Short mmCIF file of C-alpha atoms in Angstrom, two decimals:
data_model
loop_
_atom_site.label_atom_id
_atom_site.label_comp_id
_atom_site.label_asym_id
_atom_site.label_seq_id
_atom_site.Cartn_x
_atom_site.Cartn_y
_atom_site.Cartn_z
CA MET A 1 -0.73 -115.74 -56.77
CA SER A 2 -2.84 -114.34 -53.96
CA ASP A 3 -6.15 -115.82 -55.07
CA VAL A 4 -7.58 -118.27 -52.55
CA LEU A 5 -9.36 -121.41 -53.63
CA HIS A 6 -12.13 -122.51 -51.32
CA GLN A 7 -12.04 -126.14 -50.27
CA SER A 8 -14.34 -128.29 -52.31
CA SER A 9 -16.86 -130.80 -51.04
CA SER A 10 -16.57 -132.79 -54.27
CA ARG A 11 -15.42 -136.37 -54.34
CA GLY A 12 -12.82 -138.31 -56.30
CA ILE A 13 -10.72 -136.52 -58.90
CA LYS A 14 -12.85 -133.36 -58.63
CA LYS A 15 -11.88 -133.15 -54.97
CA LEU A 16 -8.19 -133.34 -55.90
CA LEU A 17 -8.18 -130.90 -58.83
CA PRO A 18 -8.24 -127.62 -56.83
CA TYR A 19 -5.06 -128.72 -55.07
CA LEU A 20 -3.12 -129.55 -58.24
CA GLY A 21 -0.87 -126.93 -59.80
CA PRO A 22 1.75 -125.45 -57.46
CA ALA A 23 4.11 -128.40 -57.84
CA PHE A 24 3.83 -128.23 -61.64
CA ILE A 25 4.98 -124.60 -61.56
CA ALA A 26 7.91 -125.52 -59.28
CA ALA A 27 8.70 -128.61 -61.38
CA VAL A 28 9.56 -126.39 -64.34
CA ALA A 29 12.88 -125.73 -62.56
CA TYR A 30 13.76 -129.41 -62.94
CA ILE A 31 13.41 -129.47 -66.72
CA ASP A 32 15.01 -126.14 -67.59
CA PRO A 33 17.56 -125.99 -70.46
CA GLY A 34 20.42 -126.04 -67.96
CA ASN A 35 19.72 -129.76 -67.39
CA TYR A 36 19.68 -130.65 -71.08
CA ALA A 37 23.41 -130.51 -71.75
CA THR A 38 24.26 -132.57 -68.64
CA ASN A 39 21.71 -135.28 -69.41
CA ILE A 40 22.63 -135.50 -73.10
CA THR A 41 26.33 -135.76 -72.18
CA ALA A 42 25.62 -138.44 -69.56
CA GLY A 43 23.71 -140.58 -72.04
CA SER A 44 26.20 -140.19 -74.88
CA LYS A 45 29.21 -140.94 -72.66
CA TYR A 46 27.92 -143.66 -70.30
CA GLY A 47 24.79 -144.99 -71.93
CA TYR A 48 22.07 -145.98 -69.47
CA ALA A 49 24.50 -146.40 -66.56
CA LEU A 50 23.70 -143.08 -64.83
CA LEU A 51 19.91 -143.27 -65.00
CA TRP A 52 19.87 -144.16 -61.31
CA VAL A 53 21.21 -140.66 -60.58
CA ILE A 54 18.03 -139.21 -62.11
CA PHE A 55 15.94 -141.56 -59.96
CA ALA A 56 17.80 -140.67 -56.75
CA SER A 57 17.68 -136.96 -57.58
CA ASN A 58 13.93 -137.13 -58.02
CA LEU A 59 13.44 -138.72 -54.61
CA MET A 60 15.44 -135.88 -53.05
CA ALA A 61 13.41 -133.32 -55.00
CA VAL A 62 10.14 -134.74 -53.68
CA LEU A 63 11.31 -134.33 -50.08
CA ILE A 64 12.71 -130.81 -50.49
CA GLN A 65 9.75 -129.47 -52.47
CA SER A 66 7.38 -131.01 -49.93
CA LEU A 67 9.17 -129.09 -47.15
CA SER A 68 8.83 -125.85 -49.10
CA ALA A 69 5.14 -126.45 -49.81
CA LYS A 70 4.51 -127.41 -46.18
CA LEU A 71 6.14 -124.20 -44.96
CA GLY A 72 3.66 -122.10 -46.94
CA ILE A 73 0.68 -124.18 -45.82
CA ALA A 74 1.62 -124.20 -42.12
CA THR A 75 2.60 -120.55 -41.74
CA GLY A 76 0.76 -118.66 -44.48
CA LYS A 77 4.15 -117.14 -45.33
CA ASN A 78 6.82 -117.93 -47.88
CA LEU A 79 10.48 -118.67 -47.21
CA PRO A 80 11.82 -115.14 -47.95
CA GLU A 81 9.18 -113.60 -45.67
CA LEU A 82 10.14 -115.89 -42.79
CA CYS A 83 13.82 -115.12 -43.36
CA ARG A 84 13.03 -111.42 -43.07
CA GLU A 85 11.14 -112.05 -39.81
CA LYS A 86 13.70 -114.33 -38.19
CA PHE A 87 16.98 -112.80 -39.39
CA SER A 88 18.44 -109.30 -39.11
CA LYS A 89 17.71 -106.62 -41.71
CA LYS A 90 21.30 -106.81 -42.97
CA THR A 91 21.14 -110.61 -43.32
CA SER A 92 17.83 -110.38 -45.18
CA PHE A 93 19.28 -107.78 -47.54
CA LEU A 94 22.31 -109.97 -48.31
CA LEU A 95 20.04 -112.98 -48.82
CA TRP A 96 18.00 -110.91 -51.27
CA ILE A 97 21.12 -109.89 -53.23
CA GLN A 98 22.30 -113.49 -53.64
CA ALA A 99 18.76 -114.66 -54.49
CA GLU A 100 18.46 -112.05 -57.25
CA ALA A 101 21.87 -113.11 -58.63
CA VAL A 102 20.78 -116.75 -58.63
CA ILE A 103 17.48 -115.93 -60.34
CA MET A 104 19.26 -113.85 -62.98
CA ALA A 105 21.63 -116.78 -63.66
CA THR A 106 18.62 -119.10 -63.84
CA ASP A 107 16.85 -116.80 -66.26
CA LEU A 108 20.01 -116.58 -68.35
CA ALA A 109 20.00 -120.35 -68.87
CA GLU A 110 16.29 -120.50 -69.55
CA PHE A 111 16.19 -117.56 -71.96
CA ILE A 112 19.20 -118.83 -73.91
CA GLY A 113 17.56 -122.27 -74.04
CA ALA A 114 14.38 -120.80 -75.55
CA ALA A 115 16.41 -118.75 -78.04
CA LEU A 116 18.43 -121.83 -78.98
CA GLY A 117 15.21 -123.78 -79.54
CA ILE A 118 13.95 -121.13 -82.00
CA TYR A 119 17.38 -120.96 -83.65
CA LEU A 120 17.44 -124.72 -84.22
CA LEU A 121 13.82 -125.03 -85.34
CA PHE A 122 13.69 -122.12 -87.78
CA ASP A 123 17.35 -121.64 -88.75
CA LEU A 124 17.23 -117.97 -87.78
CA PRO A 125 20.20 -115.94 -86.52
CA LEU A 126 20.66 -116.49 -82.80
CA ILE A 127 20.08 -112.82 -81.91
CA THR A 128 16.83 -112.80 -83.92
CA SER A 129 15.79 -115.98 -82.13
CA ALA A 130 16.55 -114.32 -78.80
CA LEU A 131 14.36 -111.32 -79.66
CA ILE A 132 11.50 -113.65 -80.62
CA ALA A 133 11.98 -115.51 -77.33
CA ALA A 134 11.75 -112.16 -75.54
CA VAL A 135 8.42 -111.41 -77.23
CA GLY A 136 7.19 -114.88 -76.25
CA SER A 137 8.17 -114.37 -72.62
CA PHE A 138 6.32 -111.03 -72.51
CA ALA A 139 3.23 -112.72 -73.97
CA ILE A 140 3.33 -115.32 -71.19
CA LEU A 141 3.61 -112.53 -68.61
CA GLU A 142 0.47 -110.93 -70.01
CA ILE A 143 -1.36 -114.24 -69.57
CA GLN A 144 -0.10 -114.37 -65.98
CA ARG A 145 -1.56 -110.90 -65.34
CA ARG A 146 -4.98 -112.13 -66.45
CA GLY A 147 -5.18 -114.70 -63.68
CA TYR A 148 -2.94 -117.08 -61.83
CA ARG A 149 -5.04 -120.16 -62.58
CA THR A 150 -4.84 -119.40 -66.31
CA PHE A 151 -1.08 -119.02 -66.04
CA GLU A 152 -0.87 -122.26 -64.07
CA ALA A 153 -2.84 -124.09 -66.75
CA LEU A 154 -0.58 -122.66 -69.47
CA ILE A 155 2.58 -123.81 -67.71
CA THR A 156 1.08 -127.27 -67.20
CA VAL A 157 0.23 -127.47 -70.92
CA MET A 158 3.79 -126.41 -71.81
CA ILE A 159 5.19 -129.13 -69.55
CA PHE A 160 3.05 -131.72 -71.31
CA VAL A 161 4.28 -130.46 -74.69
CA VAL A 162 7.81 -131.20 -73.45
CA VAL A 163 6.61 -134.64 -72.30
CA ILE A 164 5.14 -135.38 -75.73
CA ALA A 165 8.30 -134.14 -77.47
CA PHE A 166 10.62 -136.38 -75.49
CA GLY A 167 8.15 -139.25 -75.46
CA ALA A 168 8.19 -139.17 -79.26
CA GLN A 169 11.99 -139.15 -79.25
CA VAL A 170 12.11 -142.18 -76.97
CA PHE A 171 9.65 -143.98 -79.26
CA TYR A 172 11.76 -143.34 -82.36
CA ALA A 173 15.07 -144.04 -80.61
CA LYS A 174 13.94 -147.58 -79.65
CA PRO A 175 16.01 -147.92 -76.45
CA ASP A 176 17.02 -151.20 -74.83
CA THR A 177 14.25 -151.65 -72.22
CA SER A 178 16.17 -154.08 -70.04
CA ALA A 179 19.19 -151.75 -70.01
CA VAL A 180 16.93 -148.85 -69.02
CA VAL A 181 15.52 -150.78 -66.05
CA LEU A 182 19.02 -151.90 -65.04
CA GLY A 183 20.32 -148.34 -65.24
CA LEU A 184 17.47 -146.98 -63.12
CA PHE A 185 17.88 -149.40 -60.24
CA THR A 186 21.58 -150.33 -60.26
CA PRO A 187 23.79 -147.62 -58.72
CA LYS A 188 27.27 -147.80 -60.21
CA PHE A 189 30.04 -145.67 -61.66
CA GLU A 190 32.32 -146.20 -64.64
CA GLY A 191 35.49 -144.38 -63.68
CA VAL A 192 36.28 -141.02 -62.09
CA ASP A 193 34.71 -138.97 -64.89
CA SER A 194 31.36 -140.68 -64.37
CA ILE A 195 31.49 -139.70 -60.69
CA LEU A 196 32.06 -136.07 -61.66
CA LEU A 197 29.22 -136.15 -64.16
CA SER A 198 26.92 -137.80 -61.61
CA ALA A 199 27.82 -135.05 -59.16
CA GLY A 200 26.81 -132.51 -61.78
CA MET A 201 23.47 -134.23 -62.37
CA LEU A 202 22.76 -134.52 -58.65
CA GLY A 203 24.14 -131.12 -57.73
CA ALA A 204 21.81 -129.43 -60.21
CA THR A 205 18.77 -131.21 -58.79
CA VAL A 206 17.74 -128.66 -56.19
CA MET A 207 17.22 -125.23 -57.72
CA PRO A 208 17.14 -122.36 -55.20
CA HIS A 209 14.36 -120.49 -56.97
CA ALA A 210 12.10 -123.57 -56.86
CA ILE A 211 12.49 -123.65 -53.06
CA TYR A 212 11.59 -119.97 -52.69
CA LEU A 213 8.71 -120.20 -55.14
CA HIS A 214 6.93 -123.32 -53.91
CA SER A 215 6.35 -121.89 -50.43
CA SER A 216 4.75 -118.80 -51.99
CA LEU A 217 2.54 -120.91 -54.27
CA THR A 218 0.97 -122.74 -51.31
CA GLN A 219 0.83 -119.99 -48.67
CA LYS A 220 -2.54 -118.55 -49.74
CA ARG A 221 -3.80 -120.95 -52.37
CA ILE A 222 -6.12 -122.85 -50.01
CA VAL A 223 -6.15 -121.53 -46.45
CA GLY A 224 -6.73 -123.98 -43.61
CA ILE A 225 -8.30 -122.48 -40.50
CA ASN A 226 -7.04 -125.18 -38.12
CA ASP A 227 -4.35 -127.87 -37.86
CA LEU A 228 -6.65 -130.60 -39.19
CA GLU A 229 -7.45 -128.65 -42.36
CA ARG A 230 -3.80 -127.70 -42.89
CA LYS A 231 -2.77 -131.35 -42.62
CA ARG A 232 -5.45 -132.26 -45.14
CA ILE A 233 -4.26 -129.58 -47.55
CA TYR A 234 -0.68 -130.81 -47.16
CA ARG A 235 -1.68 -134.41 -47.95
CA PHE A 236 -3.27 -133.29 -51.20
CA GLU A 237 -0.26 -131.12 -52.02
CA LEU A 238 1.98 -134.17 -51.57
CA ILE A 239 0.01 -135.88 -54.34
CA ASP A 240 0.56 -132.80 -56.50
CA ILE A 241 4.31 -132.93 -55.78
CA VAL A 242 4.67 -136.65 -56.49
CA ILE A 243 2.84 -136.35 -59.84
CA ALA A 244 4.81 -133.26 -60.92
CA MET A 245 8.19 -134.66 -59.88
CA LEU A 246 7.39 -137.97 -61.57
CA ILE A 247 6.78 -136.10 -64.82
CA ALA A 248 9.93 -133.99 -64.42
CA GLY A 249 11.96 -137.11 -63.63
CA ALA A 250 10.54 -138.90 -66.67
CA ILE A 251 11.57 -135.99 -68.92
CA ASN A 252 15.12 -135.97 -67.54
CA ALA A 253 15.35 -139.74 -67.83
CA ALA A 254 14.09 -139.53 -71.43
CA MET A 255 16.96 -137.16 -72.30
CA VAL A 256 19.50 -139.68 -71.01
CA ILE A 257 17.70 -142.64 -72.61
CA VAL A 258 17.49 -141.06 -76.08
CA SER A 259 21.12 -139.96 -75.91
CA ALA A 260 22.20 -143.45 -74.83
CA ALA A 261 20.12 -145.22 -77.48
CA LEU A 262 21.45 -143.07 -80.31
CA PHE A 263 24.80 -141.53 -79.43
CA TYR A 264 26.38 -143.98 -76.97
CA LYS A 265 25.32 -146.94 -79.08
CA ASN A 266 27.10 -145.42 -82.09
CA GLY A 267 30.15 -144.16 -80.20
CA ILE A 268 29.29 -140.46 -80.56
CA LEU A 269 30.09 -138.08 -77.68
CA VAL A 270 27.71 -135.11 -77.68
CA GLU A 271 28.18 -132.17 -75.30
CA ASP A 272 26.52 -129.27 -77.18
CA LEU A 273 22.78 -128.92 -77.74
CA ASP A 274 23.10 -127.75 -81.34
CA VAL A 275 25.24 -130.81 -82.10
CA ALA A 276 22.60 -133.03 -80.46
CA TYR A 277 19.93 -131.46 -82.67
CA GLN A 278 21.99 -132.07 -85.82
CA GLN A 279 22.68 -135.68 -84.82
CA PHE A 280 19.00 -136.35 -84.15
CA GLY A 281 18.22 -135.09 -87.64
CA ASP A 282 20.99 -137.15 -89.26
CA MET A 283 20.13 -140.38 -87.42
CA LEU A 284 16.33 -140.32 -87.16
CA GLY A 285 15.20 -137.61 -89.52
CA PRO A 286 14.12 -133.97 -89.22
CA SER A 287 10.87 -134.75 -87.40
CA VAL A 288 12.72 -136.19 -84.38
CA ALA A 289 15.13 -133.25 -84.38
CA MET A 290 12.07 -131.00 -84.44
CA PHE A 291 10.73 -132.68 -81.29
CA PHE A 292 14.01 -131.92 -79.53
CA GLY A 293 13.87 -128.27 -80.60
CA ILE A 294 10.23 -127.93 -79.50
CA GLY A 295 11.04 -129.45 -76.11
CA LEU A 296 13.93 -127.04 -75.65
CA LEU A 297 11.83 -124.04 -76.69
CA PHE A 298 8.88 -124.81 -74.42
CA ALA A 299 11.11 -125.73 -71.49
CA GLY A 300 12.97 -122.44 -71.88
CA LEU A 301 9.87 -120.24 -72.18
CA SER A 302 8.00 -121.87 -69.29
CA SER A 303 10.96 -121.87 -66.91
CA SER A 304 11.88 -118.29 -67.82
CA SER A 305 8.42 -117.01 -66.89
CA VAL A 306 8.59 -118.87 -63.59
CA GLY A 307 11.97 -117.25 -62.90
CA VAL A 308 10.43 -113.78 -63.25
CA MET A 309 7.66 -114.78 -60.84
CA THR A 310 10.24 -115.95 -58.30
CA GLY A 311 12.13 -112.67 -58.57
CA ASP A 312 9.00 -110.84 -57.48
CA VAL A 313 8.56 -113.24 -54.54
CA VAL A 314 12.11 -112.82 -53.20
CA MET A 315 12.11 -109.02 -53.50
CA GLN A 316 8.81 -108.63 -51.67
CA GLY A 317 9.75 -111.30 -49.14
CA PHE A 318 13.29 -110.27 -48.21
CA ILE A 319 13.08 -106.46 -48.41
CA LYS A 320 9.36 -105.61 -48.86
CA ARG A 321 9.95 -103.86 -52.16
CA HIS A 322 8.32 -104.34 -55.54
CA ILE A 323 9.06 -103.38 -59.13
CA PRO A 324 6.64 -103.80 -62.06
CA ILE A 325 6.89 -107.32 -63.43
CA TYR A 326 7.42 -106.05 -67.00
CA LEU A 327 10.38 -103.96 -65.84
CA ARG A 328 11.81 -107.06 -64.16
CA ARG A 329 11.37 -108.97 -67.42
CA VAL A 330 13.25 -106.26 -69.33
CA ILE A 331 16.10 -106.23 -66.80
CA THR A 332 16.52 -110.01 -66.89
CA THR A 333 16.37 -110.07 -70.70
CA VAL A 334 19.35 -107.75 -71.17
CA PRO A 335 22.20 -110.10 -69.96
CA PRO A 336 21.35 -113.03 -72.29
CA LEU A 337 20.92 -110.66 -75.23
CA LEU A 338 24.36 -109.17 -74.56
CA ILE A 339 25.92 -112.63 -74.22
CA ILE A 340 24.45 -113.67 -77.56
CA LEU A 341 25.61 -110.41 -79.19
CA TRP A 342 29.13 -111.06 -77.89
CA GLY A 343 29.09 -114.45 -79.64
CA VAL A 344 29.43 -116.59 -76.51
CA ASN A 345 28.74 -120.30 -77.09
CA PRO A 346 25.19 -120.90 -75.72
CA SER A 347 26.06 -124.30 -74.24
CA LYS A 348 29.06 -122.77 -72.43
CA ALA A 349 26.83 -119.99 -71.10
CA LEU A 350 24.47 -122.64 -69.71
CA VAL A 351 27.38 -124.27 -67.85
CA VAL A 352 28.50 -120.95 -66.34
CA SER A 353 24.95 -120.20 -65.21
CA GLN A 354 24.87 -123.51 -63.34
CA VAL A 355 28.07 -122.51 -61.51
CA VAL A 356 26.40 -119.30 -60.31
CA LEU A 357 23.37 -121.31 -59.20
CA SER A 358 25.58 -123.45 -56.98
CA PHE A 359 26.28 -120.42 -54.80
CA GLY A 360 22.63 -120.04 -53.85
CA ILE A 361 21.58 -123.53 -52.85
CA ALA A 362 22.79 -123.39 -49.24
CA PHE A 363 21.12 -120.01 -48.64
CA ALA A 364 17.72 -121.46 -49.59
CA LEU A 365 18.02 -125.02 -48.34
CA VAL A 366 19.45 -124.41 -44.86
CA PRO A 367 16.79 -121.89 -43.72
CA LEU A 368 14.08 -124.14 -45.17
CA ILE A 369 15.13 -127.10 -43.04
CA MET A 370 15.67 -124.88 -39.98
CA PHE A 371 12.17 -123.40 -40.18
CA THR A 372 10.32 -126.64 -40.99
CA SER A 373 12.07 -128.35 -38.05
CA ASN A 374 10.87 -125.65 -35.62
CA LYS A 375 7.58 -126.52 -33.88
CA LYS A 376 6.96 -122.89 -32.87
CA ILE A 377 6.90 -121.96 -36.54
CA MET A 378 5.25 -125.05 -38.03
CA GLY A 379 2.87 -126.23 -35.31
CA ASN A 380 1.60 -129.76 -35.94
CA LEU A 381 3.16 -129.77 -39.41
CA VAL A 382 6.67 -129.67 -37.95
CA ASN A 383 9.12 -132.16 -39.48
CA HIS A 384 9.45 -135.58 -37.91
CA LYS A 385 12.96 -136.08 -36.53
CA ILE A 386 13.67 -138.66 -39.23
CA THR A 387 12.48 -136.23 -41.93
CA SER A 388 14.77 -133.49 -40.61
CA SER A 389 17.72 -135.90 -40.39
CA VAL A 390 17.25 -137.07 -43.98
CA ALA A 391 16.79 -133.47 -45.15
CA TRP A 392 20.03 -132.35 -43.47
CA LEU A 393 21.85 -135.33 -44.99
CA ILE A 394 20.57 -134.37 -48.45
CA ALA A 395 21.52 -130.74 -47.85
CA VAL A 396 25.08 -131.64 -46.87
CA LEU A 397 25.38 -133.93 -49.90
CA ILE A 398 24.02 -131.40 -52.41
CA ILE A 399 25.93 -128.42 -50.99
CA GLY A 400 29.13 -130.47 -50.86
CA LEU A 401 28.72 -131.62 -54.45
CA ASN A 402 28.04 -128.11 -55.66
CA LEU A 403 31.11 -126.74 -53.89
CA PHE A 404 33.19 -129.55 -55.38
CA LEU A 405 31.83 -128.90 -58.87
CA LEU A 406 32.40 -125.18 -58.43
CA TYR A 407 36.03 -125.88 -57.52
CA GLU A 408 36.48 -128.23 -60.49
CA THR A 409 34.87 -125.76 -62.91
CA LEU A 410 37.00 -122.83 -61.76
CA LEU A 411 40.10 -125.02 -61.79
CA SER A 412 39.48 -126.10 -65.38
#
């Protein structure tokens, strides 16, 4: 992560290529298995009606990830490091504790998702699938140790495998194109339950670990020596963010579209991923079900490896401590293995992990907006007043929705 790419004098696409990558790593958070159940449920229950929530969520994600990337470019520091500098030692320690809890919950969802993908594809016992997923995650870590650019390329390839998997599902599902367009650009609700589900889709948009990570991915990737160069780097990074978020948004939209075209159309409510897999096989054949399983597996493995990377960033940033990355992988593998051994429903475990995630959003989002709105910290890359106002509005909306969903989940 510390390797520095020198600015290229190339033109056209070759000029852009060195800047591409950080947003693709961060975008993995937006297609993790925790989003699958929500999107499948939304499509099966309300058809194409809630596609606009995906669209709106993506716009918010572009803004927030751009702030995180800009922080790293402008300061040469990541968000946890700045928190340690600007806040007291006690505050930084508490922020580290909650960040580690959030990352562990994130990794729980991602690891279980990968295990579930193997379980569905190969009809193996879930615990065996989990052990295979663990081996896969360690293999990805070894690739990361061999060079960050290689790891970045691997994650990008895995994202495109997920794209192909869901693209194939959309092709076979034959959705109503006009209904898709209408759903994307016509904000509406269909009763109180649809509002709650929309809140869940929107509230899960901003993942705390993606905010921490993106600032670390840009802080030393290409170093600008003056304000003009830093602005130039940021402009290229914006292109990276837009492309990556467009892909992540398309994947999430595809989940809703396929679910609407198959399940909603036939009056089938699907809330569990294993049920979705079975229904895909029954309705369109085993090959389409296989695409779903492959997408789930690759999304889980890629996002799990990114979670481990983020854990290293927050520990070094908040408290200036470090543990070997393989030891961190072992520690974060134990909870999902225990949950599977105890026979907990994987889809229910995913829901619980999202509740834990809701605790951490404010602790990442609020400092991010504070720092990027401070000219002494950001220099000429400081937020425009309108940007800060919109960011605070989004923060209040997302934090409020997550608190509401947390209340509803605990109540139920």
